[in-house]
Coordinates of C-alpha atoms in Angstrom, one line a residue:
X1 CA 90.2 83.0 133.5
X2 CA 91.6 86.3 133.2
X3 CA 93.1 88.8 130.5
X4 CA 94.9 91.6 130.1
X5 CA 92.6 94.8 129.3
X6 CA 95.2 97.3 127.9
X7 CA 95.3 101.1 127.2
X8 CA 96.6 103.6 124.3
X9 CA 97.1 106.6 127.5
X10 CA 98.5 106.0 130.5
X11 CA 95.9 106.0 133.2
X12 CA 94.0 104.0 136.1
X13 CA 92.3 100.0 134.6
X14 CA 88.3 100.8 133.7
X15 CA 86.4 98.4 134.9
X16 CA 83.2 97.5 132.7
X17 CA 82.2 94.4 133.9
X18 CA 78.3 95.0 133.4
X19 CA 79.4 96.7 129.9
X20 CA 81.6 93.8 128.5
X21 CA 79.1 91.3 129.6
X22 CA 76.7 92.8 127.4
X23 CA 78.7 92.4 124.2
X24 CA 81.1 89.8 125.0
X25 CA 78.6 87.8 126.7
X26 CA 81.2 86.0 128.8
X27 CA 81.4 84.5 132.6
X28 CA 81.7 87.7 135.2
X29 CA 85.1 86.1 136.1
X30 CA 86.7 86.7 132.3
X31 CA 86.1 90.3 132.6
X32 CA 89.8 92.2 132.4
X33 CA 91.3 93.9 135.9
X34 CA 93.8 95.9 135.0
X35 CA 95.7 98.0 132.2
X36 CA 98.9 98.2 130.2
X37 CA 99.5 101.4 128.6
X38 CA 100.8 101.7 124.7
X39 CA 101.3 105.1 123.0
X40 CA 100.1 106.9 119.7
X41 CA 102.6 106.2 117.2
X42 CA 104.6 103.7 119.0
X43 CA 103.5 99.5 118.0
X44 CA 102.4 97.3 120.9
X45 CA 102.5 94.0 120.8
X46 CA 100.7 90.5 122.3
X47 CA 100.2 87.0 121.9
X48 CA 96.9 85.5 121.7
X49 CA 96.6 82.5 124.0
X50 CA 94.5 79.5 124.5
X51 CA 93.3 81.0 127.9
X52 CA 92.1 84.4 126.6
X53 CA 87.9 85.4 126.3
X54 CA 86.3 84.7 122.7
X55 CA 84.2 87.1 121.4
X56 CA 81.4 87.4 118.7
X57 CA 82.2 83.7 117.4
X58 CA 85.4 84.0 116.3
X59 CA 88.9 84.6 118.1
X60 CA 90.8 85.2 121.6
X61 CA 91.3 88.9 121.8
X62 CA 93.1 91.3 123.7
X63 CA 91.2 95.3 124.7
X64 CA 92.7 98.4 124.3
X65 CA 91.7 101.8 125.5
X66 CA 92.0 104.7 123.4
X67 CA 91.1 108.3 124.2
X68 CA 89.8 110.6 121.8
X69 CA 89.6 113.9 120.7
X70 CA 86.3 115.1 118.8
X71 CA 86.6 114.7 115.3
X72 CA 90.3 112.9 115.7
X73 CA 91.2 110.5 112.9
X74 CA 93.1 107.6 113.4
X75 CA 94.7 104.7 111.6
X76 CA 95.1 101.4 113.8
X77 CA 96.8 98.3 112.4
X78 CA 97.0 94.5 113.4
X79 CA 99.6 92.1 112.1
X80 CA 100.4 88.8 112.7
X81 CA 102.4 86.2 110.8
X82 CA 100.6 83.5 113.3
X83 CA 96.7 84.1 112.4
X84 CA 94.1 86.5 110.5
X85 CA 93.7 89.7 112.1
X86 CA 90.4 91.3 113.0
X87 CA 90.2 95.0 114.1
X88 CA 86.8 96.4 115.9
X89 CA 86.0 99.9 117.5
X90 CA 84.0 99.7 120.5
X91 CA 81.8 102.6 122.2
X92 CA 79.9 102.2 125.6
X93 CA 77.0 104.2 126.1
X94 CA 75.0 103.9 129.5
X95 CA 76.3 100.8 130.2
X96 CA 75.3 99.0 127.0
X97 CA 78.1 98.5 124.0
X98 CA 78.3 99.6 120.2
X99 CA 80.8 98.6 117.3
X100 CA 81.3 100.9 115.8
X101 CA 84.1 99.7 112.7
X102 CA 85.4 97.0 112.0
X103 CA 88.0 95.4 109.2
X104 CA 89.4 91.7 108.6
X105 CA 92.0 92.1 105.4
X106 CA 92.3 95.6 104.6
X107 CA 96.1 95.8 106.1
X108 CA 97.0 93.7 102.9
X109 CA 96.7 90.0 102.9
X110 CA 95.3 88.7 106.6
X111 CA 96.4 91.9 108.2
X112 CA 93.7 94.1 109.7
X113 CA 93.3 97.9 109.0
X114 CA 90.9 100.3 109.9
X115 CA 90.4 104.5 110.2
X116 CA 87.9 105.7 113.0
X117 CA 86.8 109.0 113.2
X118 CA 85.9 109.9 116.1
X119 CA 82.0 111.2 116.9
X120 CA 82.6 112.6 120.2
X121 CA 85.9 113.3 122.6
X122 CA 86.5 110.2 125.0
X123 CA 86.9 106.4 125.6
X124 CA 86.9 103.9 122.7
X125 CA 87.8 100.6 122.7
X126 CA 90.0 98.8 120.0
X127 CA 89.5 94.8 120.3
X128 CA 92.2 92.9 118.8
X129 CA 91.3 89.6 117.7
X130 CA 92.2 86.3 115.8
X131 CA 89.1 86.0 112.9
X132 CA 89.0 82.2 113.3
X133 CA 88.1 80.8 116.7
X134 CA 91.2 78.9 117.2
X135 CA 93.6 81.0 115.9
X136 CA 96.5 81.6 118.5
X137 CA 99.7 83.4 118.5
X138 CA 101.5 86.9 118.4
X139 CA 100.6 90.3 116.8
X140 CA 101.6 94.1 116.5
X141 CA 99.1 97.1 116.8
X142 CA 99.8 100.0 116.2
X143 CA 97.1 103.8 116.5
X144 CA 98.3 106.7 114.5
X145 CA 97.0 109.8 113.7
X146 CA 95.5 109.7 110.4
X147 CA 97.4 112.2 107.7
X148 CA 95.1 115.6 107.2
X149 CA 92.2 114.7 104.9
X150 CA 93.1 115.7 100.9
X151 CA 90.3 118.9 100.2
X152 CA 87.6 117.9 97.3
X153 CA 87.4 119.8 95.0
X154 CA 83.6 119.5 92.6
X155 CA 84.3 118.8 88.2
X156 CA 81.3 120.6 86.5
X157 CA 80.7 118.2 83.2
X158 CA 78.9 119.2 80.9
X159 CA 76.0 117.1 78.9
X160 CA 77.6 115.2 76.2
X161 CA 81.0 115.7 76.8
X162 CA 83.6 113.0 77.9
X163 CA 86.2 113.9 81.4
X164 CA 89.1 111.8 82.3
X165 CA 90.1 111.3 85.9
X166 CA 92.3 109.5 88.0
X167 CA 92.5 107.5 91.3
X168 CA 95.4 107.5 93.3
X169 CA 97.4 108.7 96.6
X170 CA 96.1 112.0 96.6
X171 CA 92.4 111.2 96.1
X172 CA 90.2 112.2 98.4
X173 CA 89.0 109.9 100.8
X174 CA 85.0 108.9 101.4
X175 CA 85.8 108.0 105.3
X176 CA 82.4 106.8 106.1
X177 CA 83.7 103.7 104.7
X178 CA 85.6 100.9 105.8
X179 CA 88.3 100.7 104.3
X180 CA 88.9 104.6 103.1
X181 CA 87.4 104.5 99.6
X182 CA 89.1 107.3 97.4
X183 CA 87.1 108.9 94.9
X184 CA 86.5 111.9 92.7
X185 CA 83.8 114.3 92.9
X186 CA 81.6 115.3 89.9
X187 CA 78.7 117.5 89.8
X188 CA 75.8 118.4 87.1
X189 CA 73.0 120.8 87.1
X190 CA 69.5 119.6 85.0
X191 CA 66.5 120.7 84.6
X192 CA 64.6 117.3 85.2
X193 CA 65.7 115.5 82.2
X194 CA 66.8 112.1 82.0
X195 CA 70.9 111.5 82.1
X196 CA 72.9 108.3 81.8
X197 CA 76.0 108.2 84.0
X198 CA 78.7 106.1 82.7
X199 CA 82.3 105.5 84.4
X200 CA 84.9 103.4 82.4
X201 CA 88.6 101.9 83.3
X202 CA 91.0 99.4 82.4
X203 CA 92.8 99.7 85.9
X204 CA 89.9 99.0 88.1
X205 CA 86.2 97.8 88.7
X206 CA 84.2 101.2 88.6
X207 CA 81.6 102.1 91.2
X208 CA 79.3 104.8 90.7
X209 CA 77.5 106.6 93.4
X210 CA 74.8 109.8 92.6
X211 CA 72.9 112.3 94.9
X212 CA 70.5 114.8 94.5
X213 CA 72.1 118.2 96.4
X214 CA 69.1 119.5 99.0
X215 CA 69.2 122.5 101.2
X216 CA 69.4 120.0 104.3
X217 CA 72.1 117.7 102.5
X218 CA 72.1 115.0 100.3
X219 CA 69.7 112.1 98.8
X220 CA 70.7 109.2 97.6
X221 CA 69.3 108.6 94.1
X222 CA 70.9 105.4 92.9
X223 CA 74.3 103.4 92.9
X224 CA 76.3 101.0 90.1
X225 CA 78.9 98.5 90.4
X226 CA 78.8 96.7 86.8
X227 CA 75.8 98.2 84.5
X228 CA 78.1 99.4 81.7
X229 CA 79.3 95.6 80.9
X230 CA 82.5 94.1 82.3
X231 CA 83.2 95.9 85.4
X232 CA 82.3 99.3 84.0
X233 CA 79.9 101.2 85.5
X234 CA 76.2 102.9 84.1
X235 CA 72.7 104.2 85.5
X236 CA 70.6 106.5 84.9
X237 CA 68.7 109.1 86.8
X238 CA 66.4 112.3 86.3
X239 CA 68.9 115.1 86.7
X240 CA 66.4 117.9 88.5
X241 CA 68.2 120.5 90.4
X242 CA 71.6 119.5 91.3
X243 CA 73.2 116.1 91.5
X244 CA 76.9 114.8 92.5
X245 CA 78.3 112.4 91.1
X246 CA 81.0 110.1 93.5
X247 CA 83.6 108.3 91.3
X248 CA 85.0 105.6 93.1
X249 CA 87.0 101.9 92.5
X250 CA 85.1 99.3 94.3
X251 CA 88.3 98.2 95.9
X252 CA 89.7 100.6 98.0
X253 CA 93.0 99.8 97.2
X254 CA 92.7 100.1 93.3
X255 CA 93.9 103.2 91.8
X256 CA 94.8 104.2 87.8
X257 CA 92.6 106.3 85.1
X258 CA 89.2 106.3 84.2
X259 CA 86.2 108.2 81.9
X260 CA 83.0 109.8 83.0
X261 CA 81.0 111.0 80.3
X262 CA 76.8 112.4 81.4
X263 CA 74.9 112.0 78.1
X264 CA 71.1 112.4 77.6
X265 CA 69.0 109.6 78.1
X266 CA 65.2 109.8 77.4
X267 CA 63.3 107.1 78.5
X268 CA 63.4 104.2 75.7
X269 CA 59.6 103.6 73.9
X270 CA 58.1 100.2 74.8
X271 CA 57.8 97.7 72.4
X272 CA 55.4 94.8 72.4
X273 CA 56.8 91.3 70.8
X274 CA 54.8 88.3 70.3
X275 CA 55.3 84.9 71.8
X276 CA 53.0 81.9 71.4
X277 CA 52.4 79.2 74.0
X278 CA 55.3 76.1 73.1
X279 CA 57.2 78.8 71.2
X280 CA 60.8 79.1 72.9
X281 CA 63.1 82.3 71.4
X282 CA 65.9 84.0 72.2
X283 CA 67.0 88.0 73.0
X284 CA 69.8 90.5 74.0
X285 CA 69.1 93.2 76.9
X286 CA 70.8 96.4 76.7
X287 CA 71.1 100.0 78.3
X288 CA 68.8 101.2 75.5
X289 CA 65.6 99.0 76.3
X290 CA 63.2 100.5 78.0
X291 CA 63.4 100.5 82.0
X292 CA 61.4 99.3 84.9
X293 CA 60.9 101.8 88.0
X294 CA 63.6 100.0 89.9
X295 CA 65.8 100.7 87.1
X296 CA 66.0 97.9 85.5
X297 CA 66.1 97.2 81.9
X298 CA 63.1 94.5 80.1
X299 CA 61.4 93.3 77.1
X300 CA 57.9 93.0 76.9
X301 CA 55.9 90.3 75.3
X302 CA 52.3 89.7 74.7
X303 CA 51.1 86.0 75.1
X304 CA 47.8 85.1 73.4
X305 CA 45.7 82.2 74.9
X306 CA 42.4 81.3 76.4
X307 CA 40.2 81.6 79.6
X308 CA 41.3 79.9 82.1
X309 CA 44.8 78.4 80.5
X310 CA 47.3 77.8 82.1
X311 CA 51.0 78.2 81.2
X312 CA 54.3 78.4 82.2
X313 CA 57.1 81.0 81.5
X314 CA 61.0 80.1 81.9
X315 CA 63.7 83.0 81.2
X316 CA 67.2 81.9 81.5
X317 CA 70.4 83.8 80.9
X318 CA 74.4 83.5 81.9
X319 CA 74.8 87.0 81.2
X320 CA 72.1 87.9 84.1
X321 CA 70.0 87.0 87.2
X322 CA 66.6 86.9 85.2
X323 CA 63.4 88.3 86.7
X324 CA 60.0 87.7 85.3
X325 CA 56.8 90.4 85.9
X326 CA 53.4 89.3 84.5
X327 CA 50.6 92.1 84.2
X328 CA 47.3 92.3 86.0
X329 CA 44.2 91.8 83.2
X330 CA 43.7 95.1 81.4
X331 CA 44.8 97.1 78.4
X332 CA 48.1 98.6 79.7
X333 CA 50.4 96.9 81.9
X334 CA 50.3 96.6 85.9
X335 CA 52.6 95.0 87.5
X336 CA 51.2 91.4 89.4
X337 CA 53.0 88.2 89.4
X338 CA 56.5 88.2 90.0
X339 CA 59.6 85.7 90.3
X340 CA 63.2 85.5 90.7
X341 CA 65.1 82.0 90.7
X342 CA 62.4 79.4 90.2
X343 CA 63.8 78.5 87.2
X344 CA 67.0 77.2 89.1
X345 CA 70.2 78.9 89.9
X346 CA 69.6 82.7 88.6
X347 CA 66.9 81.9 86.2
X348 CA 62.9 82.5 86.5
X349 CA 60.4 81.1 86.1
X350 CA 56.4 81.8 86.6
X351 CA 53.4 80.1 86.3
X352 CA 50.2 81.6 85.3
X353 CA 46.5 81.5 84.2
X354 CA 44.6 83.3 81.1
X355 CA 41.7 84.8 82.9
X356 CA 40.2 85.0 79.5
X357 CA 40.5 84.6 76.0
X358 CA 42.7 87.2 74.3
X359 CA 46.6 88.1 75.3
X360 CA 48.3 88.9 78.3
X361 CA 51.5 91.3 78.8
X362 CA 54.8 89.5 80.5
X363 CA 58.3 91.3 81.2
X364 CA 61.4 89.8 80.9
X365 CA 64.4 91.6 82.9
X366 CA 67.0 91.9 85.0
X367 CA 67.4 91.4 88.7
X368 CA 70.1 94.3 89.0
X369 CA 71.5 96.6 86.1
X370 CA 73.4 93.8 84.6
X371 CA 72.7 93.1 80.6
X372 CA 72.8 90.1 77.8
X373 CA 71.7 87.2 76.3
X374 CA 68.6 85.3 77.2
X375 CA 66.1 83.1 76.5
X376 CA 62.6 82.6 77.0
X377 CA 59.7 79.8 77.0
X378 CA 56.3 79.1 77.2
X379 CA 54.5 76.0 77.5
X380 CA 51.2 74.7 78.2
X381 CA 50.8 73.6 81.9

């Protein structure tokens, strides 16, 4: 069983048996032979048939070779009106393959779409395949060069005060993602104060992204999808030196206005509530509780009982995935216990023993940065 290997450039058939074995994982015989040139700009075309090599569990695909210049951006696009599309950037170093990128949908509906910058000038490898395993038939591809990227250009804001921005076609474009996410840069200078980070839009799901600026690049110092409510966007992070702040839609192909607004955010006091054992109440989380080191926002309850008692704790919401912390013995809290989804589905649920008479300290919060409604029990075991 043979294919067709193809190539973007004109030149003499590669022969990686050894290297497609590796990745393909496919009888020596199914390696490709020869070539069939297609050119930047101008759309190829093939049919996917019965008799051509899977790959990776899903699809019979067809290769293509594509020569690079360092740094070169390209789009490359699959269609097909006969199956779903699936795009994948190869690179073979020393024999032994790496993919590099690869998209399903982002060519709009099962269409596959996908921009690779090149790391290095020289030989890639697009693999154009069918996502399900039996999905046969014909398909265009087409490799572009991808239009110059749009310069980005940093908003100072200012603490307390409201910006509005926009997402559209002339964005910028964060390119280490896959799709192309566009985006808009902010940036804020503190002095190690606390600041809450808040991006709003009726257009599009918000997605926040902050990093601390270094003299050997950037750190990562937290991310938000939905922690404003709805599909709005919050967090908060210690603003010391300075930080940049990556607007974004979580869909790369959303686009329309939005608000950032940096406010101050001092860490919220922790109260202690009360809870008896067989006592079952009810509570609301918000972005003004107090927050865990992970970032997460709680409640925290004393339970009184005695030595050696045993009890059970269940916190269930539909507003959250809950998460239960009990406290080591002492004075203050520590962190011990912990649980996630014991409680079924998203809620927790843990079970623990009074090492003696007197209270112990329990937190009730979220898994992520989500917020709302909950409630919480505890009964005698």
């Amino acid at each position: 069983m043979y294919h067709t290997h193809r190539s973007v450039r004109l030149g003499r058939p590669p022969f990686l048996i050894a290297a497609l074995a590796a990745i393909w994982a496919m009888p020596l015989a199914a390696q490709p032979t020869n070539a069939r040139a297609v050119e930047l700009g101008r759309r190829a075309s093939g049919v996917i048939q019965v008799s051509d090599p899977r790959w990776d569990d899903r699809g019979g695909f067809h290769s293509y070779r594509l020569e690079v210049k360092a740094g070169g951006r390209y789009d490359i696009t699959m269609r097909s009106d006969d199956f779903d599309a699936y795009l994948s950037v190869v690179q073979y170093v020393g024999g032994m393959s790496e993919k590099l990128v690869t998209d399903d949908d982002s060519g709009g509906d099962t269409d596959a779409k996908l921009r690779f910058r090149a790391p290095a000038a020289g030989t890639f490898y697009i693999v154009a395949q069918s996502l399900e395993a039996d999905g046969l038939g014909s398909y265009s591809l087409e490799v572009a060069e991808a239009p110059p990227p749009v310069p980005v250009v940093a908003t100072e804001l200012s603490m307390g005060k409201a910006v509005e921005g926009s997402i559209g076609s002339g964005s910028p474009m964060l390119e280490d993602e896959n799709p192309p996410i566009p985006f808009q840069l902010y940036t804020y200078r503190g002095s190690g104060e606390r600041v809450r980070i808040s991006m709003r839009s009726g257009a599009f799901d918000t997605f926040l992204r902050v990093t601390r600026v270094t003299a050997d690049g950037e750190i990562e110092l937290a991310t938000d999808d939905d922690g404003g409510g709805g599909t709005d966007a919050s967090l908060a992070v210690v603003a010391d030196g300075r930080i940049n702040i990556y607007a974004r839609p979580l869909d790369a192909s959303a686009s329309g206005t939005f608000s950032l607004s940096l406010v101050d955010a001092p860490m919220a006091k922790v109260i202690t509530r009360s809870i008896t054992v067989g006592q079952t109440i009810t509570g609301a989380i918000s972005l003004d509780d107090p927050e865990m080191p992970d970032g997460t926002h709680f409640h925290e309850y004393a339970i009184s009982g005695t030595a050696g008692q045993r009890i059970r704790i269940t916190l269930r919401s539909e507003d959250f995935d809950a998460f239960l912390t009990g406290s080591r013995p002492g004075t203050t809290f520590t962190a011990g216990d912990t649980d996630d989804d014991s409680g079924g589905g998203t809620d927790a649920q843990l079970d623990l023993a009074i090492p003696e008479s007197g209270t112990i300290l329990v937190r009730a919060h979220t898994l992520g940065t989500a917020t709302g409604n909950y409630t919480l029990q505890v009964v005698a075991r």
